[in-house]
Tab-separated table of C-alpha atoms in Angstrom:
chain	number	residue	atom	x	y	z
Z	1	MET	CA	11.807	20.193	44.011
Z	2	ILE	CA	14.409	23.031	44.742
Z	3	ALA	CA	13.639	24.632	47.924
Z	4	PRO	CA	13.332	28.447	48.015
Z	5	PHE	CA	16.558	30.298	49.246
Z	6	GLU	CA	16.446	33.665	50.877
Z	7	ILE	CA	19.522	35.961	50.833
Z	8	ALA	CA	19.688	39.586	52.175
Z	9	ALA	CA	19.767	42.185	49.341
Z	10	ALA	CA	23.211	43.500	50.396
Z	11	ASP	CA	24.667	40.145	50.416
Z	12	LEU	CA	23.189	39.263	47.110
Z	13	GLN	CA	24.880	42.465	45.622
Z	14	ASP	CA	28.201	41.631	47.292
Z	15	THR	CA	28.093	38.387	45.721
Z	16	LEU	CA	26.933	39.422	42.203
Z	17	THR	CA	29.955	41.487	41.823
Z	18	ARG	CA	32.664	38.785	41.934
Z	19	VAL	CA	35.739	39.200	40.018
Z	20	ALA	CA	34.896	35.645	38.597
Z	21	ASP	CA	32.325	37.296	36.274
Z	22	ALA	CA	33.999	36.927	32.857
Z	23	GLY	CA	30.894	38.879	31.357
Z	24	GLY	CA	32.582	42.295	31.675
Z	25	ARG	CA	35.385	41.431	29.038
Z	26	VAL	CA	35.506	43.430	25.912
Z	27	GLN	CA	33.244	41.531	23.452
Z	28	ILE	CA	31.876	42.509	20.207
Z	29	ASP	CA	28.484	40.572	19.381
Z	30	PRO	CA	27.592	40.828	15.687
Z	31	ASP	CA	23.810	41.406	16.719
Z	32	ARG	CA	24.802	44.551	18.662
Z	33	VAL	CA	27.932	45.957	17.203
Z	34	GLU	CA	26.972	49.514	17.664
Z	35	ASN	CA	26.334	49.083	21.463
Z	36	ASP	CA	29.480	47.150	22.011
Z	37	LEU	CA	31.684	49.794	20.083
Z	38	ALA	CA	30.008	52.452	21.819
Z	39	ARG	CA	30.634	50.843	25.119
Z	40	LEU	CA	34.370	50.323	24.151
Z	41	VAL	CA	34.941	53.858	22.818
Z	42	LEU	CA	33.086	55.467	25.562
Z	43	GLY	CA	34.683	53.302	28.147
Z	44	LEU	CA	38.000	54.522	27.004
Z	45	MET	CA	36.875	58.092	26.805
Z	46	GLU	CA	35.757	57.892	30.453
Z	47	PHE	CA	39.026	56.108	31.455
Z	48	LEU	CA	40.998	59.004	30.171
Z	49	ARG	CA	38.593	61.711	31.674
Z	50	GLN	CA	39.250	59.922	35.087
Z	51	LEU	CA	42.954	60.006	34.639
Z	52	MET	CA	42.731	63.733	33.964
Z	53	GLU	CA	40.443	64.260	37.035
Z	54	LEU	CA	43.020	62.498	39.025
Z	55	GLN	CA	45.929	64.654	37.624
Z	56	ALA	CA	43.928	67.725	38.295
Z	57	ILE	CA	43.217	66.695	41.964
Z	58	ARG	CA	46.954	66.070	42.495
Z	59	GLN	CA	47.752	69.512	40.900
Z	60	MET	CA	45.233	71.122	43.131
Z	61	GLU	CA	46.608	69.298	46.209
Z	62	HIS	CA	50.137	70.504	45.486
Z	63	GLY	CA	48.920	74.064	45.068
Z	64	TYR	CA	49.969	74.122	41.299
Z	65	LEU	CA	46.661	75.619	40.219
Z	66	THR	CA	45.190	79.146	40.638
Z	67	GLU	CA	41.653	79.499	41.531
Z	68	GLU	CA	40.932	80.469	37.803
Z	69	GLN	CA	42.617	77.265	36.692
Z	70	GLU	CA	40.750	75.133	39.249
Z	71	GLU	CA	37.503	76.610	37.986
Z	72	LYS	CA	38.270	75.949	34.321
Z	73	LEU	CA	39.548	72.404	34.904
Z	74	GLY	CA	36.919	71.466	37.075
Z	75	THR	CA	34.112	72.709	34.637
Z	76	THR	CA	35.622	71.101	31.713
Z	77	LEU	CA	35.839	67.663	33.538
Z	78	MET	CA	32.243	68.119	34.870
Z	79	ARG	CA	30.852	68.794	31.577
Z	80	ALA	CA	32.884	66.003	29.834
Z	81	GLU	CA	31.568	63.475	32.372
Z	82	ALA	CA	28.130	64.670	31.815
Z	83	ALA	CA	28.591	64.409	27.852
Z	84	ILE	CA	29.929	60.839	28.189
Z	85	HIS	CA	27.161	59.851	30.291
Z	86	ASP	CA	24.555	61.312	28.027
Z	87	LEU	CA	26.086	59.653	25.031
Z	88	ALA	CA	26.147	56.310	26.794
Z	89	ALA	CA	22.557	56.728	27.809
Z	90	LYS	CA	21.523	56.847	24.092
Z	91	PHE	CA	23.065	53.299	23.670
Z	92	ASP	CA	21.307	52.174	26.861
Z	93	LEU	CA	24.543	52.111	28.700
Z	94	THR	CA	25.002	53.146	32.465
Z	95	PRO	CA	27.953	54.762	33.711
Z	96	GLU	CA	28.795	51.311	35.368
Z	97	ASP	CA	28.689	49.640	31.955
Z	98	LEU	CA	31.741	51.947	31.040
Z	99	SER	CA	34.016	49.864	33.098
Z	100	LEU	CA	36.277	47.840	30.803
Z	101	ASP	CA	38.090	44.778	31.906
Z	102	LEU	CA	41.647	44.788	30.907
Z	103	GLY	CA	42.180	41.304	31.905
Z	104	PRO	CA	45.389	41.102	34.289
Z	105	LEU	CA	45.746	44.923	34.530
Z	106	GLY	CA	42.125	45.047	36.010
Z	107	ARG	CA	39.307	47.283	35.271
Z	108	THR	CA	39.617	50.715	33.684
Z	109	ILE	CA	37.145	52.459	36.208
B	1	MET	CA	20.816	22.953	32.090
B	2	ILE	CA	22.883	25.810	33.585
B	3	GLY	CA	26.364	25.594	34.737
B	4	LEU	CA	26.980	26.562	38.542
B	5	GLY	CA	30.706	25.560	38.732
B	6	TRP	CA	32.874	22.630	38.780
B	7	THR	CA	33.752	20.139	41.644
B	8	SER	CA	35.998	17.141	42.472
B	9	GLU	CA	33.234	15.825	44.722
B	10	THR	CA	31.411	12.779	44.059
B	11	ALA	CA	29.210	13.132	47.038
B	12	THR	CA	25.468	13.529	46.768
B	13	VAL	CA	24.245	17.046	45.465
B	14	PRO	CA	21.200	18.845	46.785
B	15	ASP	CA	17.782	18.018	45.122
B	16	GLY	CA	17.367	19.167	41.505
B	17	LEU	CA	21.059	19.504	40.853
B	18	ARG	CA	23.214	17.137	38.917
B	19	LEU	CA	26.913	16.476	38.256
B	20	HIS	CA	28.014	15.940	34.621
B	21	GLY	CA	31.132	14.248	33.658
B	22	ASP	CA	32.768	11.060	34.631
B	23	GLY	CA	36.350	12.319	35.301
B	24	PRO	CA	37.932	13.487	38.287
B	25	ILE	CA	36.488	16.895	37.850
B	26	ARG	CA	32.783	17.336	37.346
B	27	ALA	CA	30.317	20.178	36.271
B	28	LEU	CA	27.572	21.130	38.670
B	29	CYS	CA	24.487	22.021	36.873
B	30	ALA	CA	20.896	22.983	37.434
B	31	PRO	CA	17.764	22.778	35.425
B	32	THR	CA	17.392	26.107	33.104
B	33	ALA	CA	13.912	26.408	34.556
B	34	VAL	CA	14.948	27.089	37.875
B	35	SER	CA	18.263	28.961	37.311
B	36	LYS	CA	17.256	31.686	35.034
B	37	THR	CA	18.346	34.600	37.201
B	38	ALA	CA	21.605	35.438	39.050
B	39	ARG	CA	19.783	35.237	42.168
B	40	ASP	CA	18.446	31.906	41.503
B	41	ARG	CA	21.908	30.555	40.626
B	42	LEU	CA	23.596	32.123	43.692
B	43	GLY	CA	20.865	30.512	45.830
B	44	MET	CA	21.799	27.115	44.552
B	45	GLN	CA	25.482	27.591	44.753
B	46	VAL	CA	25.431	28.532	48.406
B	47	ARG	CA	23.111	25.625	49.173
B	48	SER	CA	25.579	23.440	47.399
B	49	PHE	CA	28.400	24.978	49.227
B	50	ASP	CA	26.698	24.763	52.546
B	51	ALA	CA	25.852	21.148	52.026
B	52	GLY	CA	29.593	20.532	51.989
B	53	ILE	CA	30.332	20.592	48.352
B	54	ASP	CA	33.608	22.208	47.468
B	55	LEU	CA	32.945	24.296	44.403
B	56	LEU	CA	34.939	26.311	41.769
B	57	PRO	CA	32.081	28.579	41.231
B	58	ILE	CA	30.759	30.605	38.140
B	59	ALA	CA	29.755	34.123	38.786
B	60	PRO	CA	26.048	33.999	39.276
B	61	SER	CA	25.825	36.975	37.018
B	62	HIS	CA	27.529	34.822	34.209
B	63	GLN	CA	25.104	32.461	32.671
B	64	ILE	CA	26.603	29.517	30.799
B	65	SER	CA	25.028	26.332	29.656
B	66	SER	CA	26.024	22.864	31.035
B	67	GLN	CA	27.442	22.345	27.644
B	68	GLN	CA	29.825	25.207	27.959
B	69	ALA	CA	30.731	24.242	31.401
B	70	ILE	CA	31.613	20.562	30.496
B	71	SER	CA	33.656	22.199	27.399
B	72	MET	CA	35.522	24.380	29.678
B	73	MET	CA	36.246	21.403	31.993
B	74	ARG	CA	37.695	19.522	29.209
B	75	THR	CA	39.891	22.293	27.782
B	76	ALA	CA	41.090	24.139	30.882
B	77	ASP	CA	43.360	22.927	33.510
B	78	MET	CA	41.046	23.192	36.604
B	79	ALA	CA	42.768	20.659	38.823
B	80	PRO	CA	45.047	23.049	40.491
B	81	ILE	CA	42.669	25.748	41.381
B	82	ILE	CA	40.169	23.122	42.422
B	83	THR	CA	42.721	21.554	44.639
B	84	GLN	CA	43.697	25.068	46.005
B	85	LEU	CA	40.251	25.949	46.807
B	86	LYS	CA	39.245	22.616	48.232
B	87	THR	CA	37.840	22.946	51.833
B	88	LYS	CA	38.039	26.785	51.505
B	89	GLY	CA	35.371	29.476	51.221
B	90	GLN	CA	35.582	33.177	51.371
B	91	LEU	CA	34.670	35.928	53.791
B	92	THR	CA	33.830	39.307	52.299
B	93	LEU	CA	34.858	42.656	53.739
B	94	SER	CA	32.668	45.522	52.619
B	95	VAL	CA	32.499	49.340	53.295
B	96	GLN	CA	29.245	50.555	51.997
B	97	GLN	CA	28.896	54.297	51.397
B	98	PRO	CA	25.482	55.713	52.225
B	99	GLN	CA	23.641	57.319	49.245
B	100	ILE	CA	23.229	60.993	50.411
B	101	ALA	CA	21.119	63.228	47.945
B	102	THR	CA	23.251	66.335	47.461
B	103	ASP	CA	22.612	69.667	45.561
B	104	PRO	CA	23.896	69.384	41.947
B	105	ILE	CA	27.207	71.391	41.753
B	106	SER	CA	27.457	73.886	39.008
B	107	ASP	CA	30.856	75.606	39.619
B	108	GLY	CA	34.053	73.855	38.449
B	109	ARG	CA	36.043	74.541	41.678
B	110	SER	CA	33.412	73.107	43.980
B	111	TRP	CA	33.066	70.012	41.768
B	112	LEU	CA	36.841	69.399	41.767
B	113	ALA	CA	36.902	69.842	45.623
B	114	ALA	CA	33.990	67.349	45.825
B	115	ARG	CA	35.901	64.789	43.572
B	116	LYS	CA	39.073	65.277	45.817
B	117	ASN	CA	36.893	64.554	49.052
B	118	ARG	CA	35.336	61.503	47.212
B	119	HIS	CA	38.981	60.146	46.372
B	120	ASP	CA	40.244	60.756	49.782
B	121	VAL	CA	37.314	58.730	51.237
B	122	ARG	CA	37.762	55.938	48.860
B	123	ALA	CA	41.414	56.043	49.639
B	124	ASN	CA	40.746	55.798	53.360
B	125	GLN	CA	38.341	52.902	52.903
B	126	ALA	CA	40.749	50.961	50.819
B	127	ASP	CA	43.503	51.417	53.472
B	128	LEU	CA	41.217	50.259	56.205
B	129	LEU	CA	40.039	47.098	54.201
B	130	HIS	CA	43.770	46.291	53.451
B	131	HIS	CA	44.612	46.639	57.102
B	132	ILE	CA	41.784	44.559	58.270
B	133	ALA	CA	42.438	42.029	55.708
B	134	ALA	CA	46.123	41.744	56.422
B	135	LEU	CA	45.273	40.970	60.007
B	136	ALA	CA	43.587	37.761	58.668
B	137	GLY	CA	46.982	36.467	57.376
B	138	ARG	CA	45.196	34.569	54.450
B	139	PRO	CA	45.167	35.216	50.781
B	140	VAL	CA	43.090	38.367	49.843
B	141	SER	CA	41.550	39.204	46.604
B	142	PRO	CA	42.205	42.546	45.050
B	143	LEU	CA	39.820	45.186	45.915
B	144	ARG	CA	36.515	45.775	43.904
B	145	ARG	CA	34.516	49.013	43.736
B	146	THR	CA	31.120	49.706	42.804
B	147	ASN	CA	29.771	53.313	43.157
B	148	HIS	CA	28.816	53.077	46.661
B	149	CYS	CA	30.960	50.143	47.801
B	150	VAL	CA	34.394	48.680	48.098
B	151	GLN	CA	35.193	45.153	48.923
B	152	CYS	CA	37.634	42.386	49.164
B	153	ASP	CA	37.530	38.700	49.846
B	154	ILE	CA	39.705	36.624	52.321
B	155	LEU	CA	40.112	32.991	51.439
B	156	VAL	CA	39.778	30.805	54.500
B	157	GLU	CA	39.345	27.288	55.444
B	158	ARG	CA	35.810	26.233	56.249
B	159	SER	CA	36.870	24.892	59.705
B	160	GLU	CA	38.178	28.107	60.942
B	161	ALA	CA	35.756	30.538	59.194
B	162	ASP	CA	33.627	31.282	62.125
B	163	LYS	CA	36.507	31.867	64.548
B	164	LEU	CA	38.233	34.252	61.914
B	165	LYS	CA	34.830	35.977	61.153
B	166	ASP	CA	34.437	36.819	64.902
B	167	GLN	CA	37.933	38.172	65.186
B	168	LEU	CA	37.594	40.296	61.987
B	169	ALA	CA	34.191	41.531	63.116
B	170	HIS	CA	35.959	42.708	66.439
B	171	HIS	CA	38.549	44.679	64.482
B	172	LEU	CA	35.866	46.071	62.230
B	173	HIS	CA	33.778	47.202	65.158
B	174	GLY	CA	36.706	48.879	66.642
B	175	SER	CA	37.464	50.611	63.236
B	176	SER	CA	33.937	51.842	62.342
B	177	GLY	CA	34.559	55.454	63.160
B	178	LEU	CA	37.699	55.806	61.014
B	179	VAL	CA	35.951	55.791	57.664
B	180	GLU	CA	32.853	56.996	56.165
B	181	GLY	CA	30.512	54.373	55.444
B	182	VAL	CA	29.200	51.089	57.019
B	183	ILE	CA	31.766	48.331	57.507
B	184	SER	CA	30.672	44.712	57.356
B	185	ILE	CA	31.787	41.185	57.126
B	186	THR	CA	29.700	38.455	55.235
B	187	GLY	CA	30.257	34.829	54.488
B	188	LEU	CA	31.100	32.126	54.460
B	189	TRP	CA	30.567	32.120	50.600
B	190	PRO	CA	31.841	29.836	47.897
B	191	PRO	CA	35.176	31.227	46.915
B	192	PHE	CA	33.898	33.550	43.938
B	193	GLY	CA	36.668	36.015	44.471
B	194	PHE	CA	39.300	33.447	43.938
B	195	ALA	CA	37.681	31.576	40.767
B	196	ASP	CA	39.337	33.447	37.999
B	197	LEU	CA	37.376	32.034	34.827
B	198	GLN	CA	39.500	34.084	32.514
B	199	ARG	CA	42.555	32.651	33.577
B	200	LEU	CA	40.944	29.226	33.044
B	201	GLY	CA	40.178	30.016	29.542
B	202	ALA	CA	36.665	31.061	29.641
B	203	SER	CA	36.904	32.260	26.103
B	204	ALA	CA	37.170	28.569	25.206
B	205	ALA	CA	33.645	28.166	26.269
């Protein structure tokens, strides 16, 4: 008989997110092709959106943007994020699910 | 049965667990009925590790059958990494960001400024973890991020883990005001952060 084992919730969360998890790799399951493709496509879209967000922040830090440009860029990125998350939700995907594992390159998000 | 990891140990395993295979490396497996959840699997991995079994662990969130574990054992060259991890475990450094409810932002400038602040906070946290981990002078895993947490692992000999943990905890305490969030060190854990299943050929399973 295996004895019960108690672990604090925070410690459990720490450990369940180990990099040894191979489950995050891009995989297409014949039984759930739509979801897996949605995850792949939306993951790439979110990755590109985050790159644009970083670029916008960099430009803002360097003072390259007018107030009007900051407003326009910020609004666009904010709405793009909401749209991607809304689409993901339709496939039962959370924002965390959009993180894609690119192997040696690491994760996209 | 469900695979928990691989080991070169031949010692007695905790009750309910079994070693499969007859070569120098064996798969540590648990009955399916008691290893259905990631929490179940983690508990048994930690119990085995605490019992002195050096383990190349499978991530608890990844459920693979004992057949798959045995298949991987036969197709992947696990000996080098098992040798490397023998007598070692990991300490995990974390910065946990408190979840604070904020008013939704509706204008673009404020949103962009909030994102800049978030990136700055995260960069600061990453710098601190890199700094503390470097003090350990041991192998360190790449940083991992979740929405509210950034972590890294330090590979350490079992025999020196307590001493190192105390030293790092002292540094963490002194650094607690330098970043947003709660800094902590946990362990000793099985070396999850240094068991790269993909490098071992997980797809072969």
